[in-house]
Tab-separated table of C-alpha atoms in Angstrom:
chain	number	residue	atom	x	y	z
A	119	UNK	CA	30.732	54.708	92.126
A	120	UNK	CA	31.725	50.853	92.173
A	121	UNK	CA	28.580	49.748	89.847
A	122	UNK	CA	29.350	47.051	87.224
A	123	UNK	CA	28.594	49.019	83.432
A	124	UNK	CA	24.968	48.509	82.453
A	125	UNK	CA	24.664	45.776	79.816
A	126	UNK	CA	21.047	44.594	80.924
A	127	UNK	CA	17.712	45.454	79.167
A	128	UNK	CA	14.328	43.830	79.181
A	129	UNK	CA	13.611	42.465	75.642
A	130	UNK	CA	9.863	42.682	74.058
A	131	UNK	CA	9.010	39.326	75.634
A	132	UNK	CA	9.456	40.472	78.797
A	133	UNK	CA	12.925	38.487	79.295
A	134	UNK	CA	15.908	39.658	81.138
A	135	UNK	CA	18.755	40.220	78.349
A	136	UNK	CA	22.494	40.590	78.750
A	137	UNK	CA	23.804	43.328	75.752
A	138	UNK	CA	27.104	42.249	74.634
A	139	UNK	CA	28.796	43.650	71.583
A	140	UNK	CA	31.255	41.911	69.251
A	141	UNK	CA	33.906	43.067	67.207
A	142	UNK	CA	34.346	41.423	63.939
A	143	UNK	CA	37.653	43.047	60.634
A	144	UNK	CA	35.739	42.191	57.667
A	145	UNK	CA	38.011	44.069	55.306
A	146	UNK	CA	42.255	44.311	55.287
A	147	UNK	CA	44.928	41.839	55.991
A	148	UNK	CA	42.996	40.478	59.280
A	149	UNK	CA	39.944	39.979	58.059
A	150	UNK	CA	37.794	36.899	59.866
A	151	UNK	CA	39.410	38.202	63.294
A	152	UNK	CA	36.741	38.641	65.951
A	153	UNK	CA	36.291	39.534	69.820
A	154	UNK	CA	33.532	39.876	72.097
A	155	UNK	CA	33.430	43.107	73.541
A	156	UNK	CA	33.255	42.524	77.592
A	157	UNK	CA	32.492	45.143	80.026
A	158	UNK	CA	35.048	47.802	80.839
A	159	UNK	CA	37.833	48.911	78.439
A	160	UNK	CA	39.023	47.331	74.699
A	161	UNK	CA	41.797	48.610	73.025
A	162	UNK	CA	42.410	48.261	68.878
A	163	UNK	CA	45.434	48.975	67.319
A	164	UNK	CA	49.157	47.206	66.184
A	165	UNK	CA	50.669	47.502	69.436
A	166	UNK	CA	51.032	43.562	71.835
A	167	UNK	CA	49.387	45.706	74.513
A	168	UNK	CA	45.831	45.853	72.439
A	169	UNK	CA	43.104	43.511	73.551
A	170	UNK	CA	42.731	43.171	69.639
A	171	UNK	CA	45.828	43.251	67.404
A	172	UNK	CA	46.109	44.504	63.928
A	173	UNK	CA	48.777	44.179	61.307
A	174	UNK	CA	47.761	46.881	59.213
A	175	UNK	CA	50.296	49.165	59.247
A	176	UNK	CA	48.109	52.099	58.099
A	177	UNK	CA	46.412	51.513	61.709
A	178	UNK	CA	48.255	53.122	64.316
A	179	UNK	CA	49.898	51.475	67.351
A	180	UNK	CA	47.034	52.414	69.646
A	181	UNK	CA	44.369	53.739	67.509
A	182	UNK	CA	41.157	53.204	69.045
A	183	UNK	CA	38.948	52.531	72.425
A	184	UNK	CA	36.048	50.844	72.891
A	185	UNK	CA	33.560	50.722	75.991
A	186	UNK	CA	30.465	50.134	76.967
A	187	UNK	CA	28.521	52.507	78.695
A	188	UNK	CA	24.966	52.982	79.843
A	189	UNK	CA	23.877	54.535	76.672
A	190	UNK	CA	25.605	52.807	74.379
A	191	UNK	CA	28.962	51.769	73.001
A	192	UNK	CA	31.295	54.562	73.055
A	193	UNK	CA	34.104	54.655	70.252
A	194	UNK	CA	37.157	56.852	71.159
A	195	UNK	CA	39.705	57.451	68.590
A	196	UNK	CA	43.101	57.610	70.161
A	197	UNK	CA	44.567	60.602	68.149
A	198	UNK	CA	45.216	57.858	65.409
A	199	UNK	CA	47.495	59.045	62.572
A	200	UNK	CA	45.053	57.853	59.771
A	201	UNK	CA	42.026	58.285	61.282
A	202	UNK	CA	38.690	56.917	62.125
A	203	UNK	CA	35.963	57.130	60.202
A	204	UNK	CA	32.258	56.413	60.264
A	205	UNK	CA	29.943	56.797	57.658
A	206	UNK	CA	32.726	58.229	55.660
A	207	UNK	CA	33.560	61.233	58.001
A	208	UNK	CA	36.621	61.118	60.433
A	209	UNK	CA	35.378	61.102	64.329
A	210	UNK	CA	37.196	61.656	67.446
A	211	UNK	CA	34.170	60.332	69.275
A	212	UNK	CA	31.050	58.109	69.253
A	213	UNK	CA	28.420	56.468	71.066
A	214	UNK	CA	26.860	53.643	68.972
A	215	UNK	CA	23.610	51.991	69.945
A	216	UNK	CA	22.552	50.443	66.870
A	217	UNK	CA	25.174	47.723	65.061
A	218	UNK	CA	27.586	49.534	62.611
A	219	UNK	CA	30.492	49.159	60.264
A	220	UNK	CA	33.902	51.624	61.158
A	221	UNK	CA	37.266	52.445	59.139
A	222	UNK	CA	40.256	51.936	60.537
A	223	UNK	CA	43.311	53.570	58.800
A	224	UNK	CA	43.257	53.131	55.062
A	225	UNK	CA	42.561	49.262	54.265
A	226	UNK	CA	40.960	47.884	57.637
A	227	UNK	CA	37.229	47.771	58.219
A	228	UNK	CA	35.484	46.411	61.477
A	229	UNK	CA	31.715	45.831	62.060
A	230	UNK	CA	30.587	46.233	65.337
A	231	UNK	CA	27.643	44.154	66.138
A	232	UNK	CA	25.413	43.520	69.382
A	233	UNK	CA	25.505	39.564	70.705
A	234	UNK	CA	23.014	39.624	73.196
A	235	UNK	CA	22.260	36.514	75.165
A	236	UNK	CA	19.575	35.468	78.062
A	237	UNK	CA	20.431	36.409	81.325
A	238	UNK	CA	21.436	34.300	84.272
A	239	UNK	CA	19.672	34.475	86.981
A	240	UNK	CA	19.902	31.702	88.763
A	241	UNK	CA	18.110	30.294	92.022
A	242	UNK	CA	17.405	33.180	95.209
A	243	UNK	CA	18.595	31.400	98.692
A	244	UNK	CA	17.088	33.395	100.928
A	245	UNK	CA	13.515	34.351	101.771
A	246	UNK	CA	13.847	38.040	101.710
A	247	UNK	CA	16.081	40.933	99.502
A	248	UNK	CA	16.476	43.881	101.820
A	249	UNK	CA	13.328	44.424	103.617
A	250	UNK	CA	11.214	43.335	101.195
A	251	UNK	CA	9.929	39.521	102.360
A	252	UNK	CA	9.064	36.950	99.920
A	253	UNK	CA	9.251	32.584	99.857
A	254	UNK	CA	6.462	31.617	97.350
A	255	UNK	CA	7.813	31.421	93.475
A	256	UNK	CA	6.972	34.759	92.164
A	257	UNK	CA	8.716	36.248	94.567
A	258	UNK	CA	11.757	34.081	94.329
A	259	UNK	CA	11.562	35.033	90.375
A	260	UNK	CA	11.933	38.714	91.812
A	261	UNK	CA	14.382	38.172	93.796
A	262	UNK	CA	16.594	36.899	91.490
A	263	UNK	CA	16.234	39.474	89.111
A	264	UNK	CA	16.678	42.153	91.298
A	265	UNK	CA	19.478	40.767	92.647
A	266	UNK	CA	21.269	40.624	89.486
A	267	UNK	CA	20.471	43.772	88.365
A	268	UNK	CA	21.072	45.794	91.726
A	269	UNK	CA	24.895	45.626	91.010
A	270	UNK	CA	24.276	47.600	87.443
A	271	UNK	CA	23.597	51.057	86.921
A	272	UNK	CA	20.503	49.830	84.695
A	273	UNK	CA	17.857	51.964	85.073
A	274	UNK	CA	14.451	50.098	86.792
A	275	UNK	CA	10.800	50.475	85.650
A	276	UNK	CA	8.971	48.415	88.887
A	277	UNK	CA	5.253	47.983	87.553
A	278	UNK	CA	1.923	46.399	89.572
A	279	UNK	CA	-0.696	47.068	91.439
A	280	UNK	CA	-0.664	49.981	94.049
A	281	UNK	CA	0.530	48.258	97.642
A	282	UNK	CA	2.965	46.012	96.599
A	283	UNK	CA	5.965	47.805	98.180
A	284	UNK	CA	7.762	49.647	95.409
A	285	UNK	CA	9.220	51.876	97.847
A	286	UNK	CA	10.678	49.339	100.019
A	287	UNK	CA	12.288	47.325	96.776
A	288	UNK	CA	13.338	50.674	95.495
A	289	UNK	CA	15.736	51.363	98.247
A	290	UNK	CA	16.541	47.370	98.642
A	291	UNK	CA	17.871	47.794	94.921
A	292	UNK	CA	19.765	50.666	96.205
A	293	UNK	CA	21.260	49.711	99.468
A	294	UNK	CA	22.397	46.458	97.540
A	295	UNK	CA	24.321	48.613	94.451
A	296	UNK	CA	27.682	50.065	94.569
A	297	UNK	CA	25.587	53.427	94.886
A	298	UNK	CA	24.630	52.187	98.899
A	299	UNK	CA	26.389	55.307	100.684
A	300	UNK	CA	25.028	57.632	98.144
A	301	UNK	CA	21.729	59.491	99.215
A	302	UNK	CA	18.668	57.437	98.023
A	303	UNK	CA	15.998	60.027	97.025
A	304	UNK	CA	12.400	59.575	96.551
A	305	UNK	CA	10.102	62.094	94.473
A	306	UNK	CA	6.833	61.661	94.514
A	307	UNK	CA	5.233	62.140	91.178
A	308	UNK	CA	1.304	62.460	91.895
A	309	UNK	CA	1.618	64.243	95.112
A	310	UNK	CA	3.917	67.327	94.241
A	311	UNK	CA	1.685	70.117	93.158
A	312	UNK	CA	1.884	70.743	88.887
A	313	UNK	CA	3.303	74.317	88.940
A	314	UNK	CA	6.131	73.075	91.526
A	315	UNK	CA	7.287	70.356	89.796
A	316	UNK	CA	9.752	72.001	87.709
A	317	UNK	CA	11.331	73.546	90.738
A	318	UNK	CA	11.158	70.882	92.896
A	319	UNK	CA	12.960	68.189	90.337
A	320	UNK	CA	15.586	70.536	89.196
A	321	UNK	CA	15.569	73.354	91.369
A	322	UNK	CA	15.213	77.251	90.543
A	323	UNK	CA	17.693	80.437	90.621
A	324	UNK	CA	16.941	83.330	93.174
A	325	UNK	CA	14.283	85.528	92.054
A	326	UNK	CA	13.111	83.032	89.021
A	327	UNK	CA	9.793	83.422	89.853
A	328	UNK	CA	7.502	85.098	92.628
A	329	UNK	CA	8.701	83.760	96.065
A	330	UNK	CA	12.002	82.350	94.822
A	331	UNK	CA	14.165	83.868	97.240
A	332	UNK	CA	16.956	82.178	97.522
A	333	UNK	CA	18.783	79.319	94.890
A	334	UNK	CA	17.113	75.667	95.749
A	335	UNK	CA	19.018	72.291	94.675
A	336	UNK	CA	16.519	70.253	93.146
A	337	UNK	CA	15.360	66.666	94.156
A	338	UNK	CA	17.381	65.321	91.027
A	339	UNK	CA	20.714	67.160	91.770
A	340	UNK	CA	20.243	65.913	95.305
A	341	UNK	CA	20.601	62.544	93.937
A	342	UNK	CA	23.702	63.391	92.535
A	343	UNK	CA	26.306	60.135	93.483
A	344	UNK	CA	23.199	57.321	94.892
A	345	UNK	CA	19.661	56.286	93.272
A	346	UNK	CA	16.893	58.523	92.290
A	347	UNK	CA	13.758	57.044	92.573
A	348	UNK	CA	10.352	58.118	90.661
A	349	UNK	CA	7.346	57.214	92.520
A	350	UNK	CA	3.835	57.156	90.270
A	351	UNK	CA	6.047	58.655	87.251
A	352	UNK	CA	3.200	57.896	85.080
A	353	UNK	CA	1.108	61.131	86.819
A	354	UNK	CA	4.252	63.664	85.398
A	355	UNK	CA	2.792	65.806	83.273
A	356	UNK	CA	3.468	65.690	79.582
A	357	UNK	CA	4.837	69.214	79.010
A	358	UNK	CA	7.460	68.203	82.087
A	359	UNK	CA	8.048	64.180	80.398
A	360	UNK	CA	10.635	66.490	77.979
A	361	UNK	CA	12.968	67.944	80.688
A	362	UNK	CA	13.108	65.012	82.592
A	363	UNK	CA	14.514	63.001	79.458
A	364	UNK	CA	17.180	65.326	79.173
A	365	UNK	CA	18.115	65.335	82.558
A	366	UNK	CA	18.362	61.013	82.544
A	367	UNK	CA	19.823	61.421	79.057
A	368	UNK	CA	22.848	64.047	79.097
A	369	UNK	CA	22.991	63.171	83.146
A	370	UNK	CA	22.463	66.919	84.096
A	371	UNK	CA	20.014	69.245	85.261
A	372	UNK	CA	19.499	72.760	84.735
A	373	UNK	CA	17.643	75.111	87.415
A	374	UNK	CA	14.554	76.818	86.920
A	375	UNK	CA	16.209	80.303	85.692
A	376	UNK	CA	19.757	79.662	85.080
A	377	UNK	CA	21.212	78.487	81.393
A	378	UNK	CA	24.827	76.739	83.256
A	379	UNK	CA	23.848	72.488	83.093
A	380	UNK	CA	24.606	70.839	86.664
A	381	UNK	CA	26.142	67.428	85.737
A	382	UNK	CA	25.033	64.546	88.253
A	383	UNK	CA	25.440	61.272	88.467
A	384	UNK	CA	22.694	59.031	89.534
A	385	UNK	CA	21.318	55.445	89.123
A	386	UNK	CA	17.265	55.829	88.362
A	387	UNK	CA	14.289	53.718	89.218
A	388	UNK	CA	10.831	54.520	88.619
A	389	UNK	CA	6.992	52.716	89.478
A	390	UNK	CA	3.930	53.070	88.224
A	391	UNK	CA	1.222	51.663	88.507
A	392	UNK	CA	-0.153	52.314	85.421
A	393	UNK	CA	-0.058	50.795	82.164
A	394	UNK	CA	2.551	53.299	80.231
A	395	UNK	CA	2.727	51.887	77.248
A	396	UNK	CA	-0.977	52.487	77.101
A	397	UNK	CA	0.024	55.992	77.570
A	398	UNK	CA	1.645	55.824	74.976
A	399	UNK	CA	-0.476	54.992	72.554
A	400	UNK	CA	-2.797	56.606	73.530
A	401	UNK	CA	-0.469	60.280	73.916
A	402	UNK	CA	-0.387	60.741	77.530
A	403	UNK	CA	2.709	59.537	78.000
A	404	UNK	CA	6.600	60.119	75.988
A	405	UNK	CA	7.406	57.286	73.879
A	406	UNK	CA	11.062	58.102	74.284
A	407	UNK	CA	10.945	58.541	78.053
A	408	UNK	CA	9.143	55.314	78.691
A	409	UNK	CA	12.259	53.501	76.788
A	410	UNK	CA	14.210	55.286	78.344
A	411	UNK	CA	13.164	54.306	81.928
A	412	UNK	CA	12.298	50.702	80.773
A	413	UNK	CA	15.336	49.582	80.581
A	414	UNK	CA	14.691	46.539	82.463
A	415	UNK	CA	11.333	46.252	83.549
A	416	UNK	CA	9.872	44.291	86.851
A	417	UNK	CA	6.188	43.683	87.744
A	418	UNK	CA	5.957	42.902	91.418
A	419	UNK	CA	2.952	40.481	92.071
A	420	UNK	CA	-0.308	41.385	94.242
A	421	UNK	CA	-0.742	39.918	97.499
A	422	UNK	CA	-3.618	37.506	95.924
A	423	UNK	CA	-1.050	35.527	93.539
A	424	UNK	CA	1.374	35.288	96.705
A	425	UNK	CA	-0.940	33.943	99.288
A	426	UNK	CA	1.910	31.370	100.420
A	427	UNK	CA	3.361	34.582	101.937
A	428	UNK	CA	1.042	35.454	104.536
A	429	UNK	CA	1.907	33.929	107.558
A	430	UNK	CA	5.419	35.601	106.911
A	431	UNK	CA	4.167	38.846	105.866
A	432	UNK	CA	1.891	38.654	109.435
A	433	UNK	CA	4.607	38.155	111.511
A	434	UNK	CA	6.806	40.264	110.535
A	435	UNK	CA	4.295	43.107	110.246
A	436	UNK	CA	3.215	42.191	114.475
A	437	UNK	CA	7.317	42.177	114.825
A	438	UNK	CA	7.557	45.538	113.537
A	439	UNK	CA	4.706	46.607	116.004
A	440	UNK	CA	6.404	45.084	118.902
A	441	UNK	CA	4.415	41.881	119.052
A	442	UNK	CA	7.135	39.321	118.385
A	443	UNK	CA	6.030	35.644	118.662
A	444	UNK	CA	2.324	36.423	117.491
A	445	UNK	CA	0.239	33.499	117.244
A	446	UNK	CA	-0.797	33.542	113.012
A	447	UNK	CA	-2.659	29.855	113.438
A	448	UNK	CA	-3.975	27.908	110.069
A	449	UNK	CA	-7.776	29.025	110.973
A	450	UNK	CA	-6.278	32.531	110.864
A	451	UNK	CA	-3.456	32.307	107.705
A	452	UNK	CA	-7.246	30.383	106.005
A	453	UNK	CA	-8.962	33.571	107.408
A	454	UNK	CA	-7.007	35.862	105.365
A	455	UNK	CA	-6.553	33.973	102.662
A	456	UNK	CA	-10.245	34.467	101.309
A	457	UNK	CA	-9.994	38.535	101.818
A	458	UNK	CA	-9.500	39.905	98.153
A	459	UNK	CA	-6.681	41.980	99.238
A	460	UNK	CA	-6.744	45.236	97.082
A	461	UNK	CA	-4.763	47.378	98.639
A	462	UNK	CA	-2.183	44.099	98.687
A	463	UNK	CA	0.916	44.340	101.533
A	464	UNK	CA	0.011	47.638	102.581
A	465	UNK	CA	-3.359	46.616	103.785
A	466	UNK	CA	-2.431	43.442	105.719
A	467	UNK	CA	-0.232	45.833	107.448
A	468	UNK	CA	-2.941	47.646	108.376
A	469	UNK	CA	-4.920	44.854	109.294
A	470	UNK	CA	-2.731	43.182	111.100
A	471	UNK	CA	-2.125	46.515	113.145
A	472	UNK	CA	-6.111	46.930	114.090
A	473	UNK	CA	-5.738	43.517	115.085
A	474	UNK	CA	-3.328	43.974	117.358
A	475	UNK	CA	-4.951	47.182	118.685
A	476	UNK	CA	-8.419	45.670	118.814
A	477	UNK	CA	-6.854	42.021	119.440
A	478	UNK	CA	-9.427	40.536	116.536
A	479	UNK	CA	-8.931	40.575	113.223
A	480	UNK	CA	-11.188	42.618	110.896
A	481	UNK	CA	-11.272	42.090	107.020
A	482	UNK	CA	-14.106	42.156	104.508
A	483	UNK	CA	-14.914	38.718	103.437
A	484	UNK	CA	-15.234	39.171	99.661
A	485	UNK	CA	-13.688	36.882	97.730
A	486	UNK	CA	-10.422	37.028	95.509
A	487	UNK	CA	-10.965	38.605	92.244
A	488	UNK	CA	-10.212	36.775	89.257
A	489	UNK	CA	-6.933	35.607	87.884
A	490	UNK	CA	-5.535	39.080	85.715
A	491	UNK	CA	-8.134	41.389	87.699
A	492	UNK	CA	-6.553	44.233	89.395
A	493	UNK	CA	-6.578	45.171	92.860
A	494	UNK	CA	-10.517	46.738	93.525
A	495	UNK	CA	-11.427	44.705	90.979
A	496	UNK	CA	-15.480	44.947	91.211
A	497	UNK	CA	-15.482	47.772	92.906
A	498	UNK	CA	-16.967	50.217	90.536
A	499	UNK	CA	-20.482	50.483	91.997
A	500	UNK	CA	-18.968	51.269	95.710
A	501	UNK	CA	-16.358	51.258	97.651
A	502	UNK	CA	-15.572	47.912	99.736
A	503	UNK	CA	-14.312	49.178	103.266
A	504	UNK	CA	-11.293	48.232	102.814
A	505	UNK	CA	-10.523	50.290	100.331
A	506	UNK	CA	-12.088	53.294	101.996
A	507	UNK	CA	-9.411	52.404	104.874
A	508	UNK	CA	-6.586	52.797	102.200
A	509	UNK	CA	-4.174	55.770	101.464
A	510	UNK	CA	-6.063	58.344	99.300
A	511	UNK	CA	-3.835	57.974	96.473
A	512	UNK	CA	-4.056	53.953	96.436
A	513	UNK	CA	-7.685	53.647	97.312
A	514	UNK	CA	-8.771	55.890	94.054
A	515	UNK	CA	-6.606	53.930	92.472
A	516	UNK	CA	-8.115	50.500	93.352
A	517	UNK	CA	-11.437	52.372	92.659
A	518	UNK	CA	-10.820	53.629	88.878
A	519	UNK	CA	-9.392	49.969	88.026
A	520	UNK	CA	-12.295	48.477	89.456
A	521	UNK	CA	-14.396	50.448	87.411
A	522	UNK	CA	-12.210	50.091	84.278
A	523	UNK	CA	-13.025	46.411	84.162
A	524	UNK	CA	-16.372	46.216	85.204
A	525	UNK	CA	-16.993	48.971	82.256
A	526	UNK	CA	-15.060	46.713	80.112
A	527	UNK	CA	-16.665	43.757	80.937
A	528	UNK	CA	-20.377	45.112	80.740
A	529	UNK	CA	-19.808	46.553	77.166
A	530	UNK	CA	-18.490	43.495	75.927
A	531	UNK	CA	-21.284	41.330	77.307
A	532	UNK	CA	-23.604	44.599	74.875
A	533	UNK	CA	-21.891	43.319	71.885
A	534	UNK	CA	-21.242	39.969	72.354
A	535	UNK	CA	-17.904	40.038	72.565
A	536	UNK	CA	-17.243	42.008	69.797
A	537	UNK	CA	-14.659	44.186	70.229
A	538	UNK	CA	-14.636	46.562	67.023
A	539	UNK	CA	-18.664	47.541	68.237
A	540	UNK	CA	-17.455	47.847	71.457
A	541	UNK	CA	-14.951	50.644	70.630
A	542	UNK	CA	-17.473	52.363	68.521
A	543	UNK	CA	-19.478	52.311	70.971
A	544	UNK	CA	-17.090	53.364	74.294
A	545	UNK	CA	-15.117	56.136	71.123
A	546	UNK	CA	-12.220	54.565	72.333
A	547	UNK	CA	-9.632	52.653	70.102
A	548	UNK	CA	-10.285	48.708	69.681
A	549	UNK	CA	-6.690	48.145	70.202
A	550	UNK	CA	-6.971	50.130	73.484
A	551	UNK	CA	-9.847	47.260	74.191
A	552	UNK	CA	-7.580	44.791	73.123
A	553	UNK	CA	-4.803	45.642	75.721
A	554	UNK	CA	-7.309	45.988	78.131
A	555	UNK	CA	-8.735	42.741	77.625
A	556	UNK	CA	-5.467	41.337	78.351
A	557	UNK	CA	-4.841	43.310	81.236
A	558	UNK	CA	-7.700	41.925	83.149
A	559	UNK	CA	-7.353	38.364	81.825
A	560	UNK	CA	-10.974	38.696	79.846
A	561	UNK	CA	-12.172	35.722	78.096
A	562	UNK	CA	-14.089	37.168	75.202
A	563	UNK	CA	-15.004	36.637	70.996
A	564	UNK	CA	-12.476	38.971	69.827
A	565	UNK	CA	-13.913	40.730	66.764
């Protein structure tokens, strides 16, 4: 594949970081020497050739490679004469991923350390990355990112709301990666059923089970050479979480019933539109796998914080139903702007199709939730039409996040705000309140 090495992760504040790593001989003759380790290939030793030069002549002409990979920084001794060693013990081989100090020979000693810096990202020209349509800010913020990242083999966690297109920006970031004329596969984590799963993501052997009659290539292996992409990966089940780790870890797959490991080589994204790292904590989800797939992490905004979108969004939604040239007027772009929009892109697309079947437009008239609410937000007590009119999947979605905050907001309002009664009362954990509270933007007395 022609993808750049991945040297891009998300940082706890949420910022786009570039990993670089620098090398730095802190003990024998060329101690103070340094050099940034770059992407691709660096070579240590005595030799002219080397992209760092020695003059230790217990180090060996070309004694040692350094790259940087997706997991890591990979050390490669060349077959030195003296050796390298780490911790004390000699190694032929070595992925690093947490700053370290190696020997070189008998007297040298280099530290390798990571030098990570923001990343660029620059301005987005256009008004659109792949199909996925987009001119207000947030969306220009998206663009950029995506745009830089899509060249990397960086695996992508896309977080928000159900509706928002993760499909669509899933297969932009793959048609614009070096991975374009691979296959771009889509698994569907909610809607397989649970005892297929294992078969379906990695396959099975003939006669591994009742009605396995011939061998199957799983979804995974499929993938093998473009993008795998894991829709809803928060609904995997927890006793699966540990086979798919291995599989994105080691890059290879075994099928249900055989022992022989199937390497493949794959880019990932995933989307969710849950809150993993409430899964986390609170066991429903792998701590290791959600690092793992957060990598660099994207949260595509709702339709609500986008509104500046609309009129583009309508048009090219009566385009795509051969109505080119449709008349989306101010009274109309105003119109829409006051639905709440839970099910987000997905249902102005539907809207704007009734509309052109029934030549009005039809949308409920409630008004936008509040700033932080999620889509369905208020909808605990009943279900607004429009969300009735939704995908199953997306529309019980809307429904238990509704519900979530209007629980939230009720037992809060018991207490007065305070958040320690509140859990005692709910027998939930007050820091699960607390992240809650700050997922739906709650202004309360914290206690």
């Amino acid at each position: 594949m022609s993808s750049v090495p991945t040297n891009l992760y998300t940082d706890a504040g949420g910022q786009l970081v570039e990993r670089r790593y620098r090398l730095a001989v802190v003990v024998g003759p060329d101690a103070g020497l340094t050099h940034a380790i770059d992407s691709g290939t660096t070579m240590v030793g005595t030799h002219a050739d080397n992209d760092v030069v020695l003059t230790d002549g217990t180090v060996s002409r070309y004694h040692l490679e350094l790259q940087v990979r997706r997991d890591g920084l990979h050390v490669r001794d060349l077959d030195s004469t003296n050796g390298t060693r780490w911790g004390g013990a000699r190694v032929q081989a070595i992925t690093l991923t947490e700053p370290g100090r190696l020997r070189l020979g008998k007297h040298t000693e280099v530290e390798l350390q990571a030098d990570d810096v923001p990343a660029t990202l620059g301005d987005f020209p256009g008004d659109r990355f792949g199909k996925v349509i987009g001119e207000t800010p947030p969306m220009k913020r998206l663009f950029a990112l995506l745009q830089r990242v899509a060249i990397t083999d960086a695996t992508v966690l896309r977080e928000g709301e159900t509706g928002t297109g993760k499909e669509a920006i899933a297969e932009a970031l793959h048609t614009a990666s070096g991975r374009a004329r691979g296959p771009f596969v889509v698994v569907d984590c909610a809607s397989i059923p649970r005892e297929l799963i294992a078969s379906e993501l990695f396959g099975h052997a003939r006669g591994s089970y009742t009605g396995a009659i011939s061998d199957k290539r799983g979804l995974v292996e499929s993938a093998d050479g473009g993008t795998l992409f894991l829709d809803e990966i928060g609904e995997l089940p927890l006793d699966l979480q540990p086979q798919l780790l291995r599989a994105l870890e080691k890059r290879e797959v075994r099928r249900v019933g055989e022992t022989r490991p199937i390497p493949v080589d794959l880019r990932v994204i995933a989307a969710t539109h849950r809150d993993l790292r409430a899964m986390v904590k609170s066991g429903g989800f792998r701590e290791d796998l959600y690092y793992r797939l957060a990598v660099v992490r994207c949260e595509v905004p709702p339709l609500r914080a986008r509104l500046g979108d609309l009129p583009a969004l309508a048009r090219h939604f009566a385009e795509a139903f051969g109505r080119s040239g449709w008349d989306v007027s101010p009274a109309l772009v105003e119109q829409l702007a006051r639905h709440g929009w839970p099910g987000n892109v997905r249902e102005l697309r539907n809207v704007v199709e009734r509309a052109l079947s029934l030549g009005t437009i039809a949308v409920d008239a409630e008004p936008a939730p509040p700033p932080g609410a999620p889509a369905g937000a208020g909808a605990g007590a009943g279900a607004p039409s429009a969300i009735l009119e939704l995908p199953f999947k997306e529309a019980k979605a809307a429904l238990v996040e509704g519900f979530e905050r209007d629980y939230l907001v009720h037992l809060l309002a018991r207490h007065k705000g305070n958040i320690s009664r509140a859990a005692l009362e709910a027998g939930i954990d007050r820091n699960y309140i607390h992240r809650l509270v700050k997922k739906y933007n709650l202004d309360v007395e914290r206690g």
